[in-house]
mmCIF file of C-alpha atoms in Angstrom:
data_model
loop_
_atom_site.group_PDB
_atom_site.id
_atom_site.type_symbol
_atom_site.label_atom_id
_atom_site.label_comp_id
_atom_site.label_asym_id
_atom_site.label_seq_id
_atom_site.Cartn_x
_atom_site.Cartn_y
_atom_site.Cartn_z
ATOM 1 C CA ALA A 1 -14.593 -70.952 55.781
ATOM 2 C CA GLN A 2 -12.856 -74.474 56.434
ATOM 3 C CA LYS A 3 -11.049 -75.136 59.612
ATOM 4 C CA VAL A 4 -9.372 -78.001 61.400
ATOM 5 C CA THR A 5 -8.757 -77.929 64.958
ATOM 6 C CA GLN A 6 -6.331 -80.278 66.807
ATOM 7 C CA ALA A 7 -6.430 -78.986 70.448
ATOM 8 C CA GLN A 8 -3.752 -81.483 71.939
ATOM 9 C CA THR A 9 -0.629 -79.579 71.289
ATOM 10 C CA GLU A 10 1.541 -82.206 72.639
ATOM 11 C CA ILE A 11 0.797 -85.655 74.253
ATOM 12 C CA SER A 12 3.434 -87.795 76.195
ATOM 13 C CA VAL A 13 2.712 -91.416 76.725
ATOM 14 C CA VAL A 14 4.712 -94.391 77.872
ATOM 15 C CA GLU A 15 5.230 -97.348 75.552
ATOM 16 C CA LYS A 16 2.224 -99.788 75.172
ATOM 17 C CA GLU A 17 -0.361 -97.380 76.209
ATOM 18 C CA ASP A 18 -3.191 -96.339 73.956
ATOM 19 C CA VAL A 19 -3.393 -92.902 72.743
ATOM 20 C CA THR A 20 -6.136 -90.966 70.853
ATOM 21 C CA LEU A 21 -5.401 -87.825 68.753
ATOM 22 C CA ASP A 22 -8.356 -85.585 68.391
ATOM 23 C CA CYS A 23 -9.403 -83.657 65.241
ATOM 24 C CA VAL A 24 -12.568 -81.421 64.756
ATOM 25 C CA TYR A 25 -13.159 -79.946 61.500
ATOM 26 C CA GLU A 26 -15.633 -77.200 60.106
ATOM 27 C CA THR A 27 -16.780 -76.952 56.450
ATOM 28 C CA ARG A 28 -19.985 -76.027 54.540
ATOM 29 C CA ASP A 29 -19.321 -78.547 51.760
ATOM 30 C CA THR A 30 -21.409 -81.404 51.755
ATOM 31 C CA THR A 31 -18.751 -83.529 50.172
ATOM 32 C CA TYR A 32 -15.502 -83.308 51.775
ATOM 33 C CA TYR A 33 -12.423 -85.431 52.548
ATOM 34 C CA LEU A 34 -10.260 -86.055 55.723
ATOM 35 C CA PHE A 35 -6.835 -86.756 56.035
ATOM 36 C CA TRP A 36 -4.099 -87.748 58.630
ATOM 37 C CA TYR A 37 -0.557 -87.158 58.021
ATOM 38 C CA LYS A 38 2.513 -88.294 60.160
ATOM 39 C CA GLN A 39 5.645 -86.223 60.187
ATOM 40 C CA PRO A 40 8.531 -88.221 61.987
ATOM 41 C CA PRO A 41 11.581 -86.427 63.335
ATOM 42 C CA SER A 42 13.155 -86.660 59.708
ATOM 43 C CA GLY A 43 10.606 -84.304 58.410
ATOM 44 C CA GLU A 44 8.973 -85.998 55.574
ATOM 45 C CA LEU A 45 5.196 -86.058 55.490
ATOM 46 C CA VAL A 46 3.761 -89.683 55.556
ATOM 47 C CA PHE A 47 0.274 -90.006 54.479
ATOM 48 C CA LEU A 48 -1.729 -92.414 56.717
ATOM 49 C CA ILE A 49 -5.595 -92.263 55.729
ATOM 50 C CA ARG A 50 -8.028 -90.356 53.563
ATOM 51 C CA ARG A 51 -11.860 -90.625 54.701
ATOM 52 C CA ASN A 52 -14.733 -89.399 52.391
ATOM 53 C CA SER A 53 -17.429 -87.510 54.205
ATOM 54 C CA PHE A 54 -19.974 -90.195 52.827
ATOM 55 C CA ASP A 55 -18.348 -93.126 54.279
ATOM 56 C CA GLU A 56 -18.656 -93.020 58.104
ATOM 57 C CA GLN A 57 -17.270 -96.406 58.705
ATOM 58 C CA ASN A 58 -14.532 -96.657 61.269
ATOM 59 C CA GLU A 59 -11.220 -98.178 59.860
ATOM 60 C CA ILE A 60 -8.571 -100.135 61.432
ATOM 61 C CA SER A 61 -5.101 -100.593 60.095
ATOM 62 C CA GLY A 62 -2.933 -102.643 62.430
ATOM 63 C CA ARG A 63 -2.473 -100.487 65.616
ATOM 64 C CA TYR A 64 -4.068 -97.706 64.152
ATOM 65 C CA SER A 65 -7.721 -96.747 63.937
ATOM 66 C CA TRP A 66 -9.944 -93.739 63.057
ATOM 67 C CA ASN A 67 -13.126 -92.799 64.241
ATOM 68 C CA PHE A 68 -15.172 -90.653 62.001
ATOM 69 C CA GLN A 69 -18.419 -88.933 63.173
ATOM 70 C CA LYS A 70 -20.047 -86.382 61.210
ATOM 71 C CA SER A 71 -22.412 -85.505 63.960
ATOM 72 C CA THR A 72 -19.644 -84.209 65.997
ATOM 73 C CA SER A 73 -17.514 -83.196 63.058
ATOM 74 C CA SER A 74 -14.605 -85.178 64.204
ATOM 75 C CA PHE A 75 -12.138 -87.543 62.880
ATOM 76 C CA ASN A 76 -10.163 -89.033 65.913
ATOM 77 C CA PHE A 77 -7.045 -91.157 65.539
ATOM 78 C CA THR A 78 -6.207 -93.853 67.889
ATOM 79 C CA ILE A 79 -2.818 -95.491 68.405
ATOM 80 C CA THR A 80 -2.994 -98.879 70.293
ATOM 81 C CA ALA A 81 -0.144 -100.220 72.191
ATOM 82 C CA SER A 82 1.954 -97.268 71.348
ATOM 83 C CA GLN A 83 5.702 -97.740 70.293
ATOM 84 C CA VAL A 84 8.648 -95.359 70.471
ATOM 85 C CA VAL A 85 8.681 -95.240 66.607
ATOM 86 C CA ASP A 86 5.170 -93.697 66.922
ATOM 87 C CA SER A 87 6.794 -90.441 68.301
ATOM 88 C CA ALA A 88 6.188 -87.783 65.541
ATOM 89 C CA VAL A 89 3.898 -84.943 64.687
ATOM 90 C CA TYR A 90 0.463 -85.958 63.649
ATOM 91 C CA PHE A 91 -1.524 -83.541 61.213
ATOM 92 C CA CYS A 92 -5.189 -83.816 60.424
ATOM 93 C CA ALA A 93 -6.360 -82.218 57.162
ATOM 94 C CA LEU A 94 -9.491 -81.177 55.250
ATOM 95 C CA SER A 95 -10.417 -80.584 51.673
ATOM 96 C CA GLY A 96 -13.557 -79.625 50.188
ATOM 97 C CA SER A 97 -15.404 -80.919 47.093
ATOM 98 C CA SER A 98 -14.089 -78.352 44.797
ATOM 99 C CA ASN A 99 -10.521 -78.212 46.558
ATOM 100 C CA THR A 100 -8.343 -78.677 43.488
ATOM 101 C CA GLY A 101 -6.136 -80.496 45.712
ATOM 102 C CA LYS A 102 -5.780 -77.910 48.429
ATOM 103 C CA LEU A 103 -5.545 -78.945 52.009
ATOM 104 C CA ILE A 104 -6.481 -77.295 55.127
ATOM 105 C CA PHE A 105 -4.155 -78.515 57.992
ATOM 106 C CA GLY A 106 -4.643 -78.580 61.665
ATOM 107 C CA GLN A 107 -1.923 -77.118 63.936
ATOM 108 C CA GLY A 108 -0.400 -80.637 64.585
ATOM 109 C CA THR A 109 -0.248 -82.711 67.595
ATOM 110 C CA THR A 110 3.238 -83.640 68.822
ATOM 111 C CA LEU A 111 3.366 -87.321 70.223
ATOM 112 C CA GLN A 112 6.048 -88.404 72.423
ATOM 113 C CA VAL A 113 6.081 -91.955 73.345
ATOM 114 C CA LYS A 114 8.678 -92.709 76.065
ATOM 115 C CA PRO A 115 10.087 -96.245 76.539
ATOM 116 C CA ASN B 1 9.324 -92.287 39.282
ATOM 117 C CA ALA B 2 11.282 -89.823 41.433
ATOM 118 C CA GLY B 3 7.937 -88.464 42.723
ATOM 119 C CA VAL B 4 8.287 -84.756 44.061
ATOM 120 C CA THR B 5 11.599 -83.447 44.437
ATOM 121 C CA GLN B 6 12.657 -80.099 46.047
ATOM 122 C CA THR B 7 15.827 -78.452 45.765
ATOM 123 C CA PRO B 8 17.781 -77.069 47.766
ATOM 124 C CA LYS B 9 17.101 -79.106 51.046
ATOM 125 C CA PHE B 10 18.520 -76.223 53.076
ATOM 126 C CA GLN B 11 19.227 -72.628 52.605
ATOM 127 C CA VAL B 12 20.402 -69.556 54.412
ATOM 128 C CA LEU B 13 19.368 -66.286 53.100
ATOM 129 C CA LYS B 14 20.169 -62.660 54.308
ATOM 130 C CA THR B 15 17.375 -60.260 54.446
ATOM 131 C CA GLY B 16 16.651 -58.832 51.295
ATOM 132 C CA GLN B 17 18.059 -61.413 49.163
ATOM 133 C CA SER B 18 15.869 -63.172 46.584
ATOM 134 C CA MET B 19 15.993 -66.721 45.562
ATOM 135 C CA THR B 20 13.911 -69.663 44.024
ATOM 136 C CA LEU B 21 12.905 -72.940 45.518
ATOM 137 C CA GLN B 22 12.605 -75.539 42.979
ATOM 138 C CA CYS B 23 9.984 -78.250 42.827
ATOM 139 C CA ALA B 24 9.484 -80.927 40.194
ATOM 140 C CA GLN B 25 7.249 -83.883 39.748
ATOM 141 C CA ASP B 26 7.463 -86.765 37.156
ATOM 142 C CA MET B 27 3.907 -88.224 37.816
ATOM 143 C CA ASN B 28 2.146 -85.826 35.198
ATOM 144 C CA HIS B 29 -0.014 -84.379 37.939
ATOM 145 C CA GLU B 30 -2.110 -81.463 37.096
ATOM 146 C CA TYR B 31 -2.217 -79.785 40.382
ATOM 147 C CA MET B 32 0.805 -78.525 42.418
ATOM 148 C CA SER B 33 1.020 -76.577 45.483
ATOM 149 C CA TRP B 34 3.310 -74.795 47.845
ATOM 150 C CA TYR B 35 2.910 -75.050 51.726
ATOM 151 C CA ARG B 36 4.874 -73.730 54.402
ATOM 152 C CA GLN B 37 5.109 -75.062 57.904
ATOM 153 C CA ASP B 38 5.682 -73.101 61.159
ATOM 154 C CA PRO B 39 5.653 -74.241 64.642
ATOM 155 C CA GLY B 40 2.300 -74.504 66.023
ATOM 156 C CA MET B 41 0.702 -73.459 62.786
ATOM 157 C CA GLY B 42 0.636 -76.867 60.709
ATOM 158 C CA LEU B 43 1.030 -76.421 56.964
ATOM 159 C CA ARG B 44 -0.523 -73.274 55.327
ATOM 160 C CA LEU B 45 -0.916 -72.941 51.598
ATOM 161 C CA ILE B 46 0.948 -70.332 49.667
ATOM 162 C CA HIS B 47 0.219 -70.752 46.206
ATOM 163 C CA TYR B 48 -1.141 -73.536 43.850
ATOM 164 C CA SER B 49 -1.507 -74.313 40.405
ATOM 165 C CA VAL B 50 -4.290 -76.328 38.432
ATOM 166 C CA GLY B 51 -2.222 -76.655 35.469
ATOM 167 C CA ALA B 52 0.495 -75.224 33.185
ATOM 168 C CA GLY B 53 -0.035 -71.478 32.929
ATOM 169 C CA ILE B 54 -2.580 -71.420 35.857
ATOM 170 C CA THR B 55 -1.770 -70.195 39.216
ATOM 171 C CA ASP B 56 -3.799 -69.003 42.057
ATOM 172 C CA GLN B 57 -2.910 -67.532 45.652
ATOM 173 C CA GLY B 58 -3.505 -69.531 48.883
ATOM 174 C CA GLU B 59 -3.776 -68.551 52.536
ATOM 175 C CA VAL B 60 -0.403 -66.890 52.704
ATOM 176 C CA PRO B 61 1.010 -65.498 49.445
ATOM 177 C CA ASN B 62 2.504 -62.147 50.127
ATOM 178 C CA GLY B 63 6.311 -62.227 49.566
ATOM 179 C CA TYR B 64 6.271 -65.134 47.158
ATOM 180 C CA ASN B 65 5.747 -65.500 43.344
ATOM 181 C CA VAL B 66 5.177 -68.637 41.448
ATOM 182 C CA SER B 67 4.806 -69.484 37.689
ATOM 183 C CA ARG B 68 3.757 -72.803 35.959
ATOM 184 C CA SER B 69 5.385 -73.057 32.432
ATOM 185 C CA THR B 70 5.316 -76.888 32.266
ATOM 186 C CA THR B 71 3.333 -79.600 33.869
ATOM 187 C CA GLU B 72 6.641 -80.904 35.695
ATOM 188 C CA ASP B 73 7.955 -77.835 37.541
ATOM 189 C CA PHE B 74 6.577 -75.233 39.822
ATOM 190 C CA PRO B 75 9.287 -72.877 41.420
ATOM 191 C CA LEU B 76 8.540 -70.610 44.285
ATOM 192 C CA ARG B 77 10.260 -67.269 44.175
ATOM 193 C CA LEU B 78 11.099 -65.177 47.143
ATOM 194 C CA LEU B 79 11.298 -61.732 46.102
ATOM 195 C CA SER B 80 12.823 -60.017 48.875
ATOM 196 C CA ALA B 81 13.395 -62.504 51.726
ATOM 197 C CA ALA B 82 12.342 -61.346 55.403
ATOM 198 C CA PRO B 83 12.923 -63.102 58.739
ATOM 199 C CA SER B 84 9.401 -63.730 58.685
ATOM 200 C CA GLN B 85 9.884 -66.245 55.948
ATOM 201 C CA THR B 86 12.124 -68.545 57.871
ATOM 202 C CA SER B 87 10.025 -71.810 57.626
ATOM 203 C CA VAL B 88 10.131 -75.072 56.243
ATOM 204 C CA TYR B 89 8.449 -75.282 52.658
ATOM 205 C CA PHE B 90 6.767 -78.200 51.135
ATOM 206 C CA CYS B 91 5.760 -78.590 47.486
ATOM 207 C CA ALA B 92 3.209 -81.173 46.638
ATOM 208 C CA SER B 93 1.568 -82.572 43.495
ATOM 209 C CA SER B 94 -1.946 -84.284 43.256
ATOM 210 C CA TYR B 95 -4.328 -85.706 41.018
ATOM 211 C CA ARG B 96 -7.945 -86.528 41.218
ATOM 212 C CA ALA B 97 -8.306 -90.008 42.072
ATOM 213 C CA SER B 98 -11.631 -92.396 41.848
ATOM 214 C CA GLY B 99 -14.077 -91.121 44.476
ATOM 215 C CA GLY B 100 -13.210 -87.613 43.941
ATOM 216 C CA ALA B 101 -10.548 -86.853 46.450
ATOM 217 C CA TYR B 102 -7.287 -85.649 45.674
ATOM 218 C CA GLU B 103 -4.290 -87.935 46.041
ATOM 219 C CA GLN B 104 -1.426 -85.648 47.466
ATOM 220 C CA TYR B 105 2.259 -86.422 47.123
ATOM 221 C CA PHE B 106 4.719 -84.197 49.090
ATOM 222 C CA GLY B 107 8.230 -83.274 48.452
ATOM 223 C CA PRO B 108 10.784 -83.803 51.204
ATOM 224 C CA GLY B 109 10.769 -80.189 52.113
ATOM 225 C CA THR B 110 13.160 -77.283 51.933
ATOM 226 C CA ARG B 111 14.414 -75.612 55.446
ATOM 227 C CA LEU B 112 14.976 -71.916 54.791
ATOM 228 C CA THR B 113 16.465 -69.547 57.206
ATOM 229 C CA VAL B 114 16.429 -65.868 56.819
ATOM 230 C CA THR B 115 18.876 -63.796 58.990
#
């Protein structure tokens, strides 16, 4: 069975603080894909990143960075110097090698960035 | 391209009523799917389709029907609405990109309340 766990339900930080959102996954597939999505208060789902299981390189995009560790089945997301606009619900998701486009989502982490 | 469109954006139903949530995509994607989002539970797959005429159940299919007569459209039918179906519904379309992962495109969502 496949599963994604985001243990942090809610996180509150003050602007300019760094924050890390945790994601732990379970899968028996040897090839799989991991995703992060952002859901701002307006409600739409915004794609942030996709990572293949065979590529463990960490990635940085501006203030965002992702740490993928197969050894611990984790795909954590860090926001550096957080801003109020980062306030949103963040979802981690997983799809297997034969997923035909199906995503398994974590429960989501609500991030509140206070000015 | 309009991408993935969903109608209506909001809907209030009474218990026992039936209705159809519409979803259309103009990207010629083979795969389409329906998810529901409930607080604290992330998004869960209801039904999906790998092409016109082919549908299958996801994680939470009970109380919903789908059909896929064309590549573009994937309507979701609530047969007899129940309060437990109060949720936000997302439609998605996807295609298999280079590297094997599926690129998912989500619609804006339909917020359904069943009283």
